[in-house]
């Protein structure tokens, strides 16, 4: 928190300073505030850069997630085809056994 002392307050408090001194003090306070603003701008720019990098990483990971999801769906479909083939072959084997036993 910055406290600015006006000439009337300084005089009332017994801190009378010449107008030049007050002006110099105010100038220094203004420079300090400007330095603080510049630092905050740099910090905001750093946040923007970090946000950009994180967004890019999220996009890259989302692309990888999409690729893996597609691969998983293909694998599940292939597994389903294999299970259907197993069931078909099993039914065929049962039918052949029935035929063998009934033809005897």
mmCIF file of C-alpha atoms in Angstrom:
data_model
loop_
_atom_site.group_PDB
_atom_site.id
_atom_site.type_symbol
_atom_site.label_atom_id
_atom_site.label_comp_id
_atom_site.label_asym_id
_atom_site.label_seq_id
_atom_site.Cartn_x
_atom_site.Cartn_y
_atom_site.Cartn_z
ATOM 1 C CA UNK A 1 0.000 0.000 0.000
ATOM 2 C CA UNK A 2 1.412 3.373 -0.999
ATOM 3 C CA UNK A 3 0.850 6.371 1.238
ATOM 4 C CA UNK A 4 1.057 9.807 -0.298
ATOM 5 C CA UNK A 5 1.676 12.668 2.052
ATOM 6 C CA UNK A 6 0.359 15.988 0.868
ATOM 7 C CA UNK A 7 2.010 19.289 1.719
ATOM 8 C CA UNK A 8 -0.832 20.228 4.044
ATOM 9 C CA UNK A 9 -0.482 16.916 5.913
ATOM 10 C CA UNK A 10 3.270 17.322 6.115
ATOM 11 C CA UNK A 11 2.880 20.829 7.524
ATOM 12 C CA UNK A 12 0.238 19.687 9.971
ATOM 13 C CA UNK A 13 2.463 16.856 11.161
ATOM 14 C CA UNK A 14 5.427 19.168 11.536
ATOM 15 C CA UNK A 15 7.170 17.585 8.572
ATOM 16 C CA UNK A 16 7.294 20.703 6.489
ATOM 17 C CA UNK A 17 9.381 20.092 3.434
ATOM 18 C CA UNK A 18 10.104 22.426 0.631
ATOM 19 C CA UNK A 19 7.935 22.061 -2.472
ATOM 20 C CA UNK A 20 10.965 20.779 -4.396
ATOM 21 C CA UNK A 21 11.464 17.982 -1.883
ATOM 22 C CA UNK A 22 7.817 17.056 -2.070
ATOM 23 C CA UNK A 23 7.910 17.086 -5.853
ATOM 24 C CA UNK A 24 11.020 14.896 -5.875
ATOM 25 C CA UNK A 25 9.398 12.461 -3.427
ATOM 26 C CA UNK A 26 6.245 12.296 -5.557
ATOM 27 C CA UNK A 27 8.370 11.780 -8.671
ATOM 28 C CA UNK A 28 10.174 8.876 -6.979
ATOM 29 C CA UNK A 29 6.875 7.382 -5.870
ATOM 30 C CA UNK A 30 5.541 7.654 -9.428
ATOM 31 C CA UNK A 31 8.692 5.962 -10.778
ATOM 32 C CA UNK A 32 8.347 3.200 -8.203
ATOM 33 C CA UNK A 33 4.736 2.648 -9.245
ATOM 34 C CA UNK A 34 5.732 2.602 -12.903
ATOM 35 C CA UNK A 35 8.422 0.037 -12.105
ATOM 36 C CA UNK A 36 5.813 -2.024 -10.313
ATOM 37 C CA UNK A 37 3.499 -1.778 -13.332
ATOM 38 C CA UNK A 38 6.334 -2.855 -15.657
ATOM 39 C CA UNK A 39 7.002 -5.851 -13.414
ATOM 40 C CA UNK A 40 3.333 -6.773 -13.437
ATOM 41 C CA UNK A 41 3.253 -6.515 -17.246
ATOM 42 C CA UNK A 42 6.202 -8.900 -17.430
ATOM 43 C CA UNK A 43 4.443 -11.253 -15.041
ATOM 44 C CA UNK A 44 1.233 -11.097 -17.107
ATOM 45 C CA UNK A 45 3.252 -11.808 -20.264
ATOM 46 C CA UNK A 46 4.850 -14.798 -18.550
ATOM 47 C CA UNK A 47 1.376 -16.083 -17.616
ATOM 48 C CA UNK A 48 0.239 -15.689 -21.230
ATOM 49 C CA UNK A 49 3.275 -17.620 -22.460
ATOM 50 C CA UNK A 50 2.674 -20.369 -19.898
ATOM 51 C CA UNK A 51 -1.000 -20.501 -20.887
ATOM 52 C CA UNK A 52 -0.037 -20.828 -24.556
ATOM 53 C CA UNK A 53 2.389 -23.657 -23.790
ATOM 54 C CA UNK A 54 -0.138 -25.465 -21.611
ATOM 55 C CA UNK A 55 -2.853 -25.128 -24.265
ATOM 56 C CA UNK A 56 -0.482 -26.563 -26.860
ATOM 57 C CA UNK A 57 0.376 -29.458 -24.557
ATOM 58 C CA UNK A 58 -3.322 -30.102 -23.924
ATOM 59 C CA UNK A 59 -3.951 -30.148 -27.686
ATOM 60 C CA UNK A 60 -1.063 -32.564 -28.230
ATOM 61 C CA UNK A 61 -2.297 -34.840 -25.476
ATOM 62 C CA UNK A 62 -5.865 -34.620 -26.774
ATOM 63 C CA UNK A 63 -4.598 -35.697 -30.188
ATOM 64 C CA UNK A 64 -2.847 -38.651 -28.556
ATOM 65 C CA UNK A 65 -5.980 -39.485 -26.556
ATOM 66 C CA UNK A 66 -8.061 -39.396 -29.746
ATOM 67 C CA UNK A 67 -5.552 -41.661 -31.506
ATOM 68 C CA UNK A 68 -5.564 -44.136 -28.618
ATOM 69 C CA UNK A 69 -9.361 -44.041 -28.370
ATOM 70 C CA UNK A 70 -9.625 -44.874 -32.058
ATOM 71 C CA UNK A 71 -7.089 -47.694 -31.632
ATOM 72 C CA UNK A 72 -9.103 -49.024 -28.668
ATOM 73 C CA UNK A 73 -12.340 -48.960 -30.687
ATOM 74 C CA UNK A 74 -10.660 -50.833 -33.552
ATOM 75 C CA UNK A 75 -9.271 -53.406 -31.114
ATOM 76 C CA UNK A 76 -12.697 -53.907 -29.511
ATOM 77 C CA UNK A 77 -14.318 -54.357 -32.918
ATOM 78 C CA UNK A 78 -11.637 -56.886 -33.883
ATOM 79 C CA UNK A 79 -12.141 -58.729 -30.570
ATOM 80 C CA UNK A 80 -15.878 -58.820 -31.246
ATOM 81 C CA UNK A 81 -15.230 -60.318 -34.711
ATOM 82 C CA UNK A 82 -12.926 -62.936 -33.154
ATOM 83 C CA UNK A 83 -15.575 -63.836 -30.553
ATOM 84 C CA UNK A 84 -18.185 -64.148 -33.292
ATOM 85 C CA UNK A 85 -15.805 -66.379 -35.258
ATOM 86 C CA UNK A 86 -15.191 -68.521 -32.134
ATOM 87 C CA UNK A 87 -18.938 -68.912 -31.631
ATOM 88 C CA UNK A 88 -19.447 -69.756 -35.309
ATOM 89 C CA UNK A 89 -16.684 -72.376 -35.304
ATOM 90 C CA UNK A 90 -17.978 -73.809 -32.010
ATOM 91 C CA UNK A 91 -21.474 -74.139 -33.476
ATOM 92 C CA UNK A 92 -20.009 -75.771 -36.580
ATOM 93 C CA UNK A 93 -18.033 -78.229 -34.414
ATOM 94 C CA UNK A 94 -21.168 -79.105 -32.438
ATOM 95 C CA UNK A 95 -23.092 -79.622 -35.673
ATOM 96 C CA UNK A 96 -20.372 -81.896 -37.055
ATOM 97 C CA UNK A 97 -20.340 -83.950 -33.829
ATOM 98 C CA UNK A 98 -24.104 -84.317 -33.924
ATOM 99 C CA UNK A 99 -23.865 -85.447 -37.507
ATOM 100 C CA UNK A 100 -21.176 -87.978 -36.647
ATOM 101 C CA UNK A 101 -23.179 -89.414 -33.736
ATOM 102 C CA UNK A 102 -26.503 -89.498 -35.588
ATOM 103 C CA UNK A 103 -24.993 -91.031 -38.743
ATOM 104 C CA UNK A 104 -23.562 -93.988 -36.865
#
